[in-house]
mmCIF file of N, CA and C in Angstrom:
data_model
loop_
_atom_site.group_PDB
_atom_site.id
_atom_site.type_symbol
_atom_site.label_atom_id
_atom_site.label_comp_id
_atom_site.label_asym_id
_atom_site.label_seq_id
_atom_site.Cartn_x
_atom_site.Cartn_y
_atom_site.Cartn_z
ATOM 1 N N MET E 25 16.118 8.467 -15.578
ATOM 2 C CA MET E 25 14.898 9.105 -15.106
ATOM 3 C C MET E 25 13.974 8.049 -14.510
ATOM 4 N N SER E 26 13.323 8.413 -13.420
ATOM 5 C CA SER E 26 12.339 7.506 -12.831
ATOM 6 C C SER E 26 11.016 8.260 -12.672
ATOM 7 N N TYR E 27 9.970 7.498 -12.429
ATOM 8 C CA TYR E 27 8.623 8.039 -12.343
ATOM 9 C C TYR E 27 8.025 7.666 -10.992
ATOM 10 N N SER E 28 7.069 8.460 -10.547
ATOM 11 C CA SER E 28 6.497 8.250 -9.219
ATOM 12 C C SER E 28 4.991 8.447 -9.222
ATOM 13 N N ILE E 29 4.335 7.748 -8.319
ATOM 14 C CA ILE E 29 2.899 7.867 -8.078
ATOM 15 C C ILE E 29 2.730 8.516 -6.700
ATOM 16 N N PHE E 30 1.881 9.516 -6.633
ATOM 17 C CA PHE E 30 1.578 10.166 -5.351
ATOM 18 C C PHE E 30 0.070 10.320 -5.208
ATOM 19 N N HIS E 31 -0.458 9.999 -4.049
ATOM 20 C CA HIS E 31 -1.872 10.213 -3.734
ATOM 21 C C HIS E 31 -1.960 10.687 -2.289
ATOM 22 N N ASN E 32 -2.746 11.723 -2.035
ATOM 23 C CA ASN E 32 -3.037 12.184 -0.677
ATOM 24 C C ASN E 32 -4.523 11.984 -0.422
ATOM 25 N N LEU E 33 -4.856 11.540 0.775
ATOM 26 C CA LEU E 33 -6.255 11.408 1.145
ATOM 27 C C LEU E 33 -6.386 11.571 2.650
ATOM 28 N N GLU E 34 -7.545 12.045 3.070
ATOM 29 C CA GLU E 34 -7.829 12.205 4.488
ATOM 30 C C GLU E 34 -8.753 11.084 4.932
ATOM 31 N N ILE E 35 -8.409 10.489 6.064
ATOM 32 C CA ILE E 35 -9.205 9.394 6.615
ATOM 33 C C ILE E 35 -9.617 9.769 8.029
ATOM 34 N N LYS E 36 -10.895 9.605 8.314
ATOM 35 C CA LYS E 36 -11.415 9.907 9.652
ATOM 36 C C LYS E 36 -11.101 8.747 10.582
ATOM 37 N N ALA E 37 -9.848 8.676 10.984
ATOM 38 C CA ALA E 37 -9.355 7.652 11.910
ATOM 39 C C ALA E 37 -8.042 8.166 12.481
ATOM 40 N N SER E 38 -7.657 7.635 13.614
ATOM 41 C CA SER E 38 -6.404 8.065 14.246
ATOM 42 C C SER E 38 -5.201 7.567 13.442
ATOM 43 N N PRO E 39 -4.064 8.256 13.575
ATOM 44 C CA PRO E 39 -2.848 7.775 12.904
ATOM 45 C C PRO E 39 -2.519 6.329 13.284
ATOM 46 N N LYS E 40 -2.760 5.938 14.525
ATOM 47 C CA LYS E 40 -2.485 4.548 14.937
ATOM 48 C C LYS E 40 -3.339 3.565 14.145
ATOM 49 N N LYS E 41 -4.637 3.861 14.001
ATOM 50 C CA LYS E 41 -5.524 2.962 13.254
ATOM 51 C C LYS E 41 -5.110 2.896 11.785
ATOM 52 N N VAL E 42 -4.741 4.023 11.212
ATOM 53 C CA VAL E 42 -4.302 4.024 9.810
ATOM 54 C C VAL E 42 -2.991 3.255 9.693
ATOM 55 N N PHE E 43 -2.058 3.516 10.601
ATOM 56 C CA PHE E 43 -0.776 2.818 10.572
ATOM 57 C C PHE E 43 -0.987 1.298 10.666
ATOM 58 N N ASP E 44 -1.833 0.876 11.585
ATOM 59 C CA ASP E 44 -2.105 -0.562 11.707
ATOM 60 C C ASP E 44 -2.691 -1.123 10.414
ATOM 61 N N ALA E 45 -3.574 -0.368 9.768
ATOM 62 C CA ALA E 45 -4.226 -0.839 8.540
ATOM 63 C C ALA E 45 -3.261 -0.967 7.367
ATOM 64 N N VAL E 46 -2.169 -0.192 7.378
ATOM 65 C CA VAL E 46 -1.205 -0.261 6.270
ATOM 66 C C VAL E 46 0.040 -1.064 6.630
ATOM 67 N N SER E 47 0.096 -1.590 7.858
ATOM 68 C CA SER E 47 1.298 -2.316 8.268
ATOM 69 C C SER E 47 1.030 -3.710 8.839
ATOM 70 N N GLN E 48 -0.174 -3.971 9.284
ATOM 71 C CA GLN E 48 -0.506 -5.263 9.896
ATOM 72 C C GLN E 48 -1.167 -6.172 8.860
ATOM 73 N N PRO E 49 -0.624 -7.378 8.638
ATOM 74 C CA PRO E 49 -1.195 -8.287 7.645
ATOM 75 C C PRO E 49 -2.695 -8.536 7.801
ATOM 76 N N LYS E 50 -3.178 -8.657 9.042
ATOM 77 C CA LYS E 50 -4.607 -8.924 9.227
ATOM 78 C C LYS E 50 -5.471 -7.792 8.669
ATOM 79 N N HIS E 51 -4.919 -6.575 8.624
ATOM 80 C CA HIS E 51 -5.649 -5.446 8.042
ATOM 81 C C HIS E 51 -5.371 -5.320 6.547
ATOM 82 N N LEU E 52 -4.135 -5.524 6.122
ATOM 83 C CA LEU E 52 -3.797 -5.450 4.688
ATOM 84 C C LEU E 52 -4.700 -6.373 3.873
ATOM 85 N N ASP E 53 -4.992 -7.549 4.432
ATOM 86 C CA ASP E 53 -5.819 -8.521 3.721
ATOM 87 C C ASP E 53 -7.271 -8.074 3.605
ATOM 88 N N ASN E 54 -7.674 -7.074 4.365
ATOM 89 C CA ASN E 54 -9.054 -6.577 4.295
ATOM 90 C C ASN E 54 -9.258 -5.500 3.231
ATOM 91 N N TRP E 55 -8.159 -4.926 2.726
ATOM 92 C CA TRP E 55 -8.348 -3.887 1.705
ATOM 93 C C TRP E 55 -7.382 -4.019 0.523
ATOM 94 N N TRP E 56 -6.341 -4.853 0.628
ATOM 95 C CA TRP E 56 -5.369 -4.930 -0.465
ATOM 96 C C TRP E 56 -5.055 -6.358 -0.880
ATOM 97 N N SER E 57 -4.259 -7.068 -0.112
ATOM 98 C CA SER E 57 -3.776 -8.394 -0.499
ATOM 99 C C SER E 57 -4.800 -9.489 -0.199
ATOM 100 N N LEU E 58 -4.588 -10.656 -0.817
ATOM 101 C CA LEU E 58 -5.390 -11.829 -0.501
ATOM 102 C C LEU E 58 -4.915 -12.410 0.827
ATOM 103 N N LYS E 59 -3.593 -12.578 0.947
ATOM 104 C CA LYS E 59 -2.986 -13.114 2.165
ATOM 105 C C LYS E 59 -1.593 -12.513 2.280
ATOM 106 N N SER E 60 -1.288 -11.946 3.427
ATOM 107 C CA SER E 60 0.023 -11.319 3.606
ATOM 108 C C SER E 60 0.619 -11.736 4.942
ATOM 109 N N SER E 61 1.919 -11.511 5.055
ATOM 110 C CA SER E 61 2.598 -11.750 6.324
ATOM 111 C C SER E 61 3.750 -10.764 6.440
ATOM 112 N N GLY E 62 4.185 -10.495 7.654
ATOM 113 C CA GLY E 62 5.282 -9.572 7.908
ATOM 114 C C GLY E 62 5.051 -8.825 9.202
ATOM 115 N N LYS E 63 6.101 -8.169 9.667
ATOM 116 C CA LYS E 63 6.016 -7.370 10.892
ATOM 117 C C LYS E 63 6.510 -5.965 10.603
ATOM 118 N N PRO E 64 5.861 -4.957 11.171
ATOM 119 C CA PRO E 64 6.299 -3.580 10.951
ATOM 120 C C PRO E 64 7.579 -3.265 11.723
ATOM 121 N N GLU E 65 8.700 -3.774 11.187
ATOM 122 C CA GLU E 65 10.030 -3.527 11.746
ATOM 123 C C GLU E 65 10.980 -3.306 10.575
ATOM 124 N N VAL E 66 11.888 -2.364 10.683
ATOM 125 C CA VAL E 66 12.843 -2.109 9.600
ATOM 126 C C VAL E 66 13.590 -3.398 9.282
ATOM 127 N N GLY E 67 13.643 -3.738 7.997
ATOM 128 C CA GLY E 67 14.326 -4.940 7.536
ATOM 129 C C GLY E 67 13.439 -6.167 7.486
ATOM 130 N N SER E 68 12.254 -6.110 8.082
ATOM 131 C CA SER E 68 11.334 -7.249 8.074
ATOM 132 C C SER E 68 10.823 -7.496 6.662
ATOM 133 N N GLU E 69 10.736 -8.781 6.298
ATOM 134 C CA GLU E 69 10.215 -9.138 4.978
ATOM 135 C C GLU E 69 8.711 -9.350 5.064
ATOM 136 N N TYR E 70 8.010 -8.803 4.099
ATOM 137 C CA TYR E 70 6.579 -9.025 3.945
ATOM 138 C C TYR E 70 6.359 -9.880 2.715
ATOM 139 N N ASN E 71 5.415 -10.799 2.818
ATOM 140 C CA ASN E 71 4.936 -11.551 1.668
ATOM 141 C C ASN E 71 3.563 -10.989 1.342
ATOM 142 N N LEU E 72 3.412 -10.498 0.142
ATOM 143 C CA LEU E 72 2.137 -9.962 -0.330
ATOM 144 C C LEU E 72 1.620 -10.922 -1.393
ATOM 145 N N ASN E 73 0.672 -11.754 -1.018
ATOM 146 C CA ASN E 73 0.157 -12.748 -1.939
ATOM 147 C C ASN E 73 -1.186 -12.282 -2.478
ATOM 148 N N PHE E 74 -1.256 -12.196 -3.806
ATOM 149 C CA PHE E 74 -2.487 -11.808 -4.479
ATOM 150 C C PHE E 74 -3.089 -13.006 -5.219
ATOM 151 N N THR E 75 -2.233 -13.773 -5.859
ATOM 152 C CA THR E 75 -2.580 -15.030 -6.542
ATOM 153 C C THR E 75 -1.293 -15.837 -6.625
ATOM 154 N N GLU E 76 -1.372 -17.053 -7.139
ATOM 155 C CA GLU E 76 -0.144 -17.834 -7.310
ATOM 156 C C GLU E 76 0.842 -17.102 -8.211
ATOM 157 N N GLU E 77 0.325 -16.460 -9.239
ATOM 158 C CA GLU E 77 1.169 -15.726 -10.191
ATOM 159 C C GLU E 77 1.734 -14.441 -9.578
ATOM 160 N N TYR E 78 0.983 -13.838 -8.700
ATOM 161 C CA TYR E 78 1.391 -12.587 -8.062
ATOM 162 C C TYR E 78 1.619 -12.820 -6.570
ATOM 163 N N ASN E 79 2.710 -13.488 -6.259
ATOM 164 C CA ASN E 79 3.104 -13.787 -4.887
ATOM 165 C C ASN E 79 4.399 -13.022 -4.642
ATOM 166 N N TRP E 80 4.283 -11.791 -4.140
ATOM 167 C CA TRP E 80 5.387 -10.845 -4.114
ATOM 168 C C TRP E 80 5.980 -10.688 -2.718
ATOM 169 N N PHE E 81 7.200 -10.134 -2.698
ATOM 170 C CA PHE E 81 7.909 -9.900 -1.444
ATOM 171 C C PHE E 81 8.491 -8.482 -1.423
ATOM 172 N N CYS E 82 8.577 -7.919 -0.225
ATOM 173 C CA CYS E 82 9.191 -6.607 -0.036
ATOM 174 C C CYS E 82 9.764 -6.567 1.370
ATOM 175 N N LYS E 83 10.570 -5.551 1.639
ATOM 176 C CA LYS E 83 11.137 -5.362 2.978
ATOM 177 C C LYS E 83 10.804 -3.964 3.462
ATOM 178 N N VAL E 84 10.598 -3.847 4.761
ATOM 179 C CA VAL E 84 10.364 -2.532 5.359
ATOM 180 C C VAL E 84 11.676 -1.758 5.271
ATOM 181 N N SER E 85 11.657 -0.651 4.535
ATOM 182 C CA SER E 85 12.880 0.135 4.327
ATOM 183 C C SER E 85 12.943 1.362 5.235
ATOM 184 N N ALA E 86 11.805 1.806 5.732
ATOM 185 C CA ALA E 86 11.762 2.956 6.648
ATOM 186 C C ALA E 86 10.519 2.812 7.515
ATOM 187 N N LEU E 87 10.646 3.239 8.776
ATOM 188 C CA LEU E 87 9.536 3.069 9.700
ATOM 189 C C LEU E 87 9.627 4.061 10.848
ATOM 190 N N LYS E 88 8.510 4.709 11.143
ATOM 191 C CA LYS E 88 8.302 5.467 12.377
ATOM 192 C C LYS E 88 6.910 5.072 12.825
ATOM 193 N N THR E 89 6.832 4.315 13.896
ATOM 194 C CA THR E 89 5.555 3.769 14.352
ATOM 195 C C THR E 89 4.491 4.861 14.446
ATOM 196 N N ASN E 90 3.349 4.564 13.850
ATOM 197 C CA ASN E 90 2.180 5.449 13.802
ATOM 198 C C ASN E 90 2.409 6.730 12.996
ATOM 199 N N GLU E 91 3.553 6.822 12.279
ATOM 200 C CA GLU E 91 3.840 8.004 11.452
ATOM 201 C C GLU E 91 4.149 7.666 10.003
ATOM 202 N N SER E 92 4.918 6.601 9.763
ATOM 203 C CA SER E 92 5.247 6.262 8.376
ATOM 204 C C SER E 92 5.780 4.842 8.271
ATOM 205 N N ILE E 93 5.540 4.251 7.100
ATOM 206 C CA ILE E 93 6.121 2.958 6.762
ATOM 207 C C ILE E 93 6.322 2.918 5.256
ATOM 208 N N HIS E 94 7.507 2.437 4.853
ATOM 209 C CA HIS E 94 7.841 2.322 3.433
ATOM 210 C C HIS E 94 8.383 0.925 3.168
ATOM 211 N N PHE E 95 8.035 0.400 1.997
ATOM 212 C CA PHE E 95 8.400 -0.952 1.605
ATOM 213 C C PHE E 95 9.182 -0.930 0.291
ATOM 214 N N LYS E 96 10.330 -1.592 0.274
ATOM 215 C CA LYS E 96 11.144 -1.752 -0.944
ATOM 216 C C LYS E 96 10.813 -3.112 -1.525
ATOM 217 N N MET E 97 10.364 -3.148 -2.766
ATOM 218 C CA MET E 97 10.029 -4.408 -3.409
ATOM 219 C C MET E 97 11.305 -5.221 -3.613
ATOM 220 N N THR E 98 11.236 -6.529 -3.363
ATOM 221 C CA THR E 98 12.395 -7.401 -3.542
ATOM 222 C C THR E 98 12.120 -8.523 -4.535
ATOM 223 N N LYS E 99 10.871 -8.968 -4.635
ATOM 224 C CA LYS E 99 10.513 -10.006 -5.602
ATOM 225 C C LYS E 99 9.092 -9.742 -6.052
ATOM 226 N N SER E 100 8.968 -9.296 -7.287
ATOM 227 C CA SER E 100 7.657 -8.979 -7.837
ATOM 228 C C SER E 100 7.784 -9.064 -9.357
ATOM 229 N N ASP E 101 6.951 -8.324 -10.068
ATOM 230 C CA ASP E 101 7.154 -8.326 -11.515
ATOM 231 C C ASP E 101 8.215 -7.284 -11.871
ATOM 232 N N THR E 102 8.656 -7.308 -13.092
ATOM 233 C CA THR E 102 9.780 -6.475 -13.536
ATOM 234 C C THR E 102 9.562 -4.996 -13.253
ATOM 235 N N ASP E 103 8.378 -4.493 -13.521
ATOM 236 C CA ASP E 103 8.117 -3.065 -13.331
ATOM 237 C C ASP E 103 8.138 -2.650 -11.859
ATOM 238 N N TRP E 104 7.691 -3.515 -10.961
ATOM 239 C CA TRP E 104 7.627 -3.170 -9.543
ATOM 240 C C TRP E 104 8.955 -3.380 -8.822
ATOM 241 N N ASN E 105 9.828 -4.249 -9.331
ATOM 242 C CA ASN E 105 11.029 -4.646 -8.593
ATOM 243 C C ASN E 105 11.922 -3.493 -8.150
ATOM 244 N N SER E 106 11.991 -2.438 -8.911
ATOM 245 C CA SER E 106 12.876 -1.319 -8.559
ATOM 246 C C SER E 106 12.187 -0.290 -7.658
ATOM 247 N N THR E 107 10.946 -0.552 -7.288
ATOM 248 C CA THR E 107 10.146 0.493 -6.643
ATOM 249 C C THR E 107 10.067 0.366 -5.127
ATOM 250 N N THR E 108 9.689 1.475 -4.512
ATOM 251 C CA THR E 108 9.416 1.558 -3.076
ATOM 252 C C THR E 108 8.077 2.273 -2.923
ATOM 253 N N PHE E 109 7.198 1.706 -2.086
ATOM 254 C CA PHE E 109 5.932 2.390 -1.821
ATOM 255 C C PHE E 109 5.807 2.623 -0.317
ATOM 256 N N GLY E 110 5.052 3.649 0.039
ATOM 257 C CA GLY E 110 4.951 3.943 1.455
ATOM 258 C C GLY E 110 3.823 4.881 1.812
ATOM 259 N N PHE E 111 3.635 4.993 3.111
ATOM 260 C CA PHE E 111 2.558 5.787 3.691
ATOM 261 C C PHE E 111 3.149 6.699 4.760
ATOM 262 N N ASP E 112 2.986 8.001 4.582
ATOM 263 C CA ASP E 112 3.377 8.984 5.589
ATOM 264 C C ASP E 112 2.085 9.566 6.148
ATOM 265 N N LEU E 113 1.986 9.591 7.476
ATOM 266 C CA LEU E 113 0.749 9.991 8.133
ATOM 267 C C LEU E 113 0.934 11.293 8.896
ATOM 268 N N GLU E 114 -0.025 12.177 8.705
ATOM 269 C CA GLU E 114 0.019 13.487 9.349
ATOM 270 C C GLU E 114 -1.273 13.679 10.132
ATOM 271 N N THR E 115 -1.165 14.015 11.391
ATOM 272 C CA THR E 115 -2.331 14.190 12.249
ATOM 273 C C THR E 115 -3.037 15.496 11.912
ATOM 274 N N LYS E 116 -4.325 15.385 11.694
ATOM 275 C CA LYS E 116 -5.196 16.546 11.532
ATOM 276 C C LYS E 116 -6.133 16.556 12.742
ATOM 277 N N GLU E 117 -7.083 17.489 12.783
ATOM 278 C CA GLU E 117 -7.970 17.583 13.948
ATOM 279 C C GLU E 117 -8.663 16.276 14.276
ATOM 280 N N LYS E 118 -9.517 15.789 13.386
ATOM 281 C CA LYS E 118 -10.271 14.559 13.649
ATOM 282 C C LYS E 118 -9.991 13.504 12.582
ATOM 283 N N GLU E 119 -8.886 13.658 11.899
ATOM 284 C CA GLU E 119 -8.575 12.727 10.823
ATOM 285 C C GLU E 119 -7.072 12.637 10.623
ATOM 286 N N THR E 120 -6.686 11.749 9.729
ATOM 287 C CA THR E 120 -5.282 11.561 9.403
ATOM 288 C C THR E 120 -5.091 11.819 7.914
ATOM 289 N N LEU E 121 -4.129 12.653 7.581
ATOM 290 C CA LEU E 121 -3.766 12.874 6.191
ATOM 291 C C LEU E 121 -2.785 11.777 5.812
ATOM 292 N N VAL E 122 -3.143 10.976 4.820
ATOM 293 C CA VAL E 122 -2.287 9.905 4.317
ATOM 294 C C VAL E 122 -1.606 10.422 3.050
ATOM 295 N N LYS E 123 -0.285 10.442 3.097
ATOM 296 C CA LYS E 123 0.505 10.832 1.926
ATOM 297 C C LYS E 123 1.136 9.550 1.387
ATOM 298 N N PHE E 124 0.547 9.039 0.329
ATOM 299 C CA PHE E 124 1.004 7.783 -0.268
ATOM 300 C C PHE E 124 1.980 8.078 -1.400
ATOM 301 N N SER E 125 3.028 7.267 -1.485
ATOM 302 C CA SER E 125 3.973 7.387 -2.604
ATOM 303 C C SER E 125 4.378 6.001 -3.082
ATOM 304 N N HIS E 126 4.594 5.898 -4.369
ATOM 305 C CA HIS E 126 5.131 4.671 -4.978
ATOM 306 C C HIS E 126 6.160 5.153 -6.003
ATOM 307 N N ILE E 127 7.432 5.107 -5.612
ATOM 308 C CA ILE E 127 8.486 5.804 -6.361
ATOM 309 C C ILE E 127 9.454 4.847 -7.062
ATOM 310 N N ASN E 128 10.220 5.436 -7.957
ATOM 311 C CA ASN E 128 11.323 4.783 -8.655
ATOM 312 C C ASN E 128 10.883 3.812 -9.746
ATOM 313 N N TRP E 129 9.753 4.088 -10.360
ATOM 314 C CA TRP E 129 9.346 3.324 -11.543
ATOM 315 C C TRP E 129 10.312 3.668 -12.672
ATOM 316 N N GLN E 130 10.756 2.685 -13.397
ATOM 317 C CA GLN E 130 11.746 2.904 -14.455
ATOM 318 C C GLN E 130 11.119 3.294 -15.787
ATOM 319 N N LYS E 131 9.831 2.992 -15.971
ATOM 320 C CA LYS E 131 9.161 3.289 -17.240
ATOM 321 C C LYS E 131 7.808 3.942 -16.991
ATOM 322 N N ASP E 132 7.510 4.902 -17.850
ATOM 323 C CA ASP E 132 6.199 5.543 -17.861
ATOM 324 C C ASP E 132 5.341 4.755 -18.861
ATOM 325 N N ASN E 133 5.012 3.516 -18.490
ATOM 326 C CA ASN E 133 4.319 2.637 -19.425
ATOM 327 C C ASN E 133 2.885 2.371 -18.949
ATOM 328 N N HIS E 134 2.212 1.486 -19.639
ATOM 329 C CA HIS E 134 0.830 1.147 -19.298
ATOM 330 C C HIS E 134 0.731 0.646 -17.849
ATOM 331 N N HIS E 135 1.653 -0.217 -17.439
ATOM 332 C CA HIS E 135 1.602 -0.794 -16.093
ATOM 333 C C HIS E 135 1.745 0.288 -15.019
ATOM 334 N N PHE E 136 2.625 1.253 -15.245
ATOM 335 C CA PHE E 136 2.786 2.383 -14.319
ATOM 336 C C PHE E 136 1.461 3.145 -14.174
ATOM 337 N N LYS E 137 0.851 3.459 -15.299
ATOM 338 C CA LYS E 137 -0.400 4.234 -15.276
ATOM 339 C C LYS E 137 -1.542 3.413 -14.678
ATOM 340 N N HIS E 138 -1.612 2.136 -15.016
ATOM 341 C CA HIS E 138 -2.643 1.262 -14.462
ATOM 342 C C HIS E 138 -2.461 1.117 -12.947
ATOM 343 N N SER E 139 -1.219 0.991 -12.500
ATOM 344 C CA SER E 139 -0.941 0.866 -11.064
ATOM 345 C C SER E 139 -1.363 2.125 -10.312
ATOM 346 N N SER E 140 -1.165 3.285 -10.918
ATOM 347 C CA SER E 140 -1.603 4.533 -10.291
ATOM 348 C C SER E 140 -3.112 4.525 -10.091
ATOM 349 N N PHE E 141 -3.837 4.097 -11.117
ATOM 350 C CA PHE E 141 -5.296 4.002 -11.012
ATOM 351 C C PHE E 141 -5.682 2.997 -9.929
ATOM 352 N N CYS E 142 -5.041 1.827 -9.931
ATOM 353 C CA CYS E 142 -5.354 0.792 -8.940
ATOM 354 C C CYS E 142 -5.085 1.283 -7.525
ATOM 355 N N TRP E 143 -3.955 1.998 -7.325
ATOM 356 C CA TRP E 143 -3.668 2.531 -5.989
ATOM 357 C C TRP E 143 -4.775 3.492 -5.541
ATOM 358 N N ALA E 144 -5.247 4.345 -6.459
ATOM 359 C CA ALA E 144 -6.314 5.286 -6.095
ATOM 360 C C ALA E 144 -7.555 4.519 -5.638
ATOM 361 N N MET E 145 -7.906 3.472 -6.361
ATOM 362 C CA MET E 145 -9.075 2.668 -5.994
ATOM 363 C C MET E 145 -8.845 1.949 -4.655
ATOM 364 N N LEU E 146 -7.657 1.363 -4.492
ATOM 365 C CA LEU E 146 -7.347 0.638 -3.260
ATOM 366 C C LEU E 146 -7.306 1.573 -2.052
ATOM 367 N N LEU E 147 -6.746 2.769 -2.231
ATOM 368 C CA LEU E 147 -6.699 3.729 -1.128
ATOM 369 C C LEU E 147 -8.107 4.180 -0.734
ATOM 370 N N ASN E 148 -8.991 4.274 -1.702
ATOM 371 C CA ASN E 148 -10.390 4.562 -1.384
ATOM 372 C C ASN E 148 -10.986 3.395 -0.589
ATOM 373 N N GLY E 149 -10.583 2.171 -0.946
ATOM 374 C CA GLY E 149 -11.008 1.004 -0.177
ATOM 375 C C GLY E 149 -10.472 1.036 1.243
ATOM 376 N N LEU E 150 -9.230 1.485 1.406
ATOM 377 C CA LEU E 150 -8.643 1.655 2.738
ATOM 378 C C LEU E 150 -9.468 2.654 3.549
ATOM 379 N N LYS E 151 -9.803 3.774 2.930
ATOM 380 C CA LYS E 151 -10.612 4.813 3.588
ATOM 381 C C LYS E 151 -11.962 4.236 4.025
ATOM 382 N N ASN E 152 -12.637 3.519 3.133
ATOM 383 C CA ASN E 152 -13.943 2.937 3.467
ATOM 384 C C ASN E 152 -13.834 1.840 4.529
ATOM 385 N N TYR E 153 -12.735 1.111 4.504
ATOM 386 C CA TYR E 153 -12.492 0.077 5.516
ATOM 387 C C TYR E 153 -12.365 0.717 6.901
ATOM 388 N N LEU E 154 -11.577 1.780 6.994
ATOM 389 C CA LEU E 154 -11.350 2.414 8.295
ATOM 390 C C LEU E 154 -12.530 3.257 8.766
ATOM 391 N N GLU E 155 -13.187 3.945 7.848
ATOM 392 C CA GLU E 155 -14.280 4.835 8.257
ATOM 393 C C GLU E 155 -15.615 4.118 8.416
ATOM 394 N N LYS E 156 -15.858 3.088 7.578
ATOM 395 C CA LYS E 156 -17.179 2.454 7.559
ATOM 396 C C LYS E 156 -17.148 0.956 7.837
ATOM 397 N N GLY E 157 -15.954 0.396 8.000
ATOM 398 C CA GLY E 157 -15.856 -1.039 8.253
ATOM 399 C C GLY E 157 -16.139 -1.906 7.034
ATOM 400 N N ILE E 158 -16.083 -1.306 5.847
ATOM 401 C CA ILE E 158 -16.385 -2.050 4.618
ATOM 402 C C ILE E 158 -15.171 -2.869 4.187
ATOM 403 N N ILE E 159 -15.399 -4.164 4.012
ATOM 404 C CA ILE E 159 -14.373 -5.049 3.466
ATOM 405 C C ILE E 159 -14.885 -5.557 2.122
ATOM 406 N N ILE E 160 -14.201 -5.178 1.049
ATOM 407 C CA ILE E 160 -14.569 -5.645 -0.290
ATOM 408 C C ILE E 160 -13.901 -7.007 -0.490
ATOM 409 N N PRO E 161 -14.671 -8.041 -0.863
ATOM 410 C CA PRO E 161 -14.038 -9.337 -1.104
ATOM 411 C C PRO E 161 -12.894 -9.223 -2.108
ATOM 412 N N PHE E 162 -11.822 -9.972 -1.865
ATOM 413 C CA PHE E 162 -10.626 -9.861 -2.686
ATOM 414 C C PHE E 162 -10.942 -9.932 -4.170
ATOM 415 N N GLU E 163 -11.769 -10.876 -4.567
ATOM 416 C CA GLU E 163 -12.049 -11.065 -6.004
ATOM 417 C C GLU E 163 -12.787 -9.873 -6.614
ATOM 418 N N ASP E 164 -13.332 -8.984 -5.795
ATOM 419 C CA ASP E 164 -14.041 -7.805 -6.307
ATOM 420 C C ASP E 164 -13.178 -6.548 -6.293
ATOM 421 N N ARG E 165 -11.928 -6.661 -5.796
ATOM 422 C CA ARG E 165 -11.031 -5.493 -5.785
ATOM 423 C C ARG E 165 -10.339 -5.382 -7.129
ATOM 424 N N ASN E 166 -10.227 -4.167 -7.620
ATOM 425 C CA ASN E 166 -9.531 -3.924 -8.900
ATOM 426 C C ASN E 166 -8.372 -2.995 -8.666
#
């Protein structure tokens, strides 16, 4: 049995702007990671650096430009290693519906539940970044 995290949110921005914010390192660093690298291409490796202790890697496992991107974790902590997270984007009238998923967790433990909470907070940060230009300093993100 595996466990999954799902969050849906609407962002007042075009699918292209949302896609860039969840796939381009220069944008990821404004709402999620401390320093990241990678290219939005299937098979491309991303480095997601949060601290020296949390210097993780993943690969793009699925991609449709401006529609969806999914990342398979390759080097992270034990709980995240088996997981894949991603963003599916759906065009609405003046906004984009973001369907976020983080699937294949092996345990329904504290880390799984804490990660779900953190994703909700980070996705709200993504929304504020795209809608209002707010960048929360890395050390203030939870």
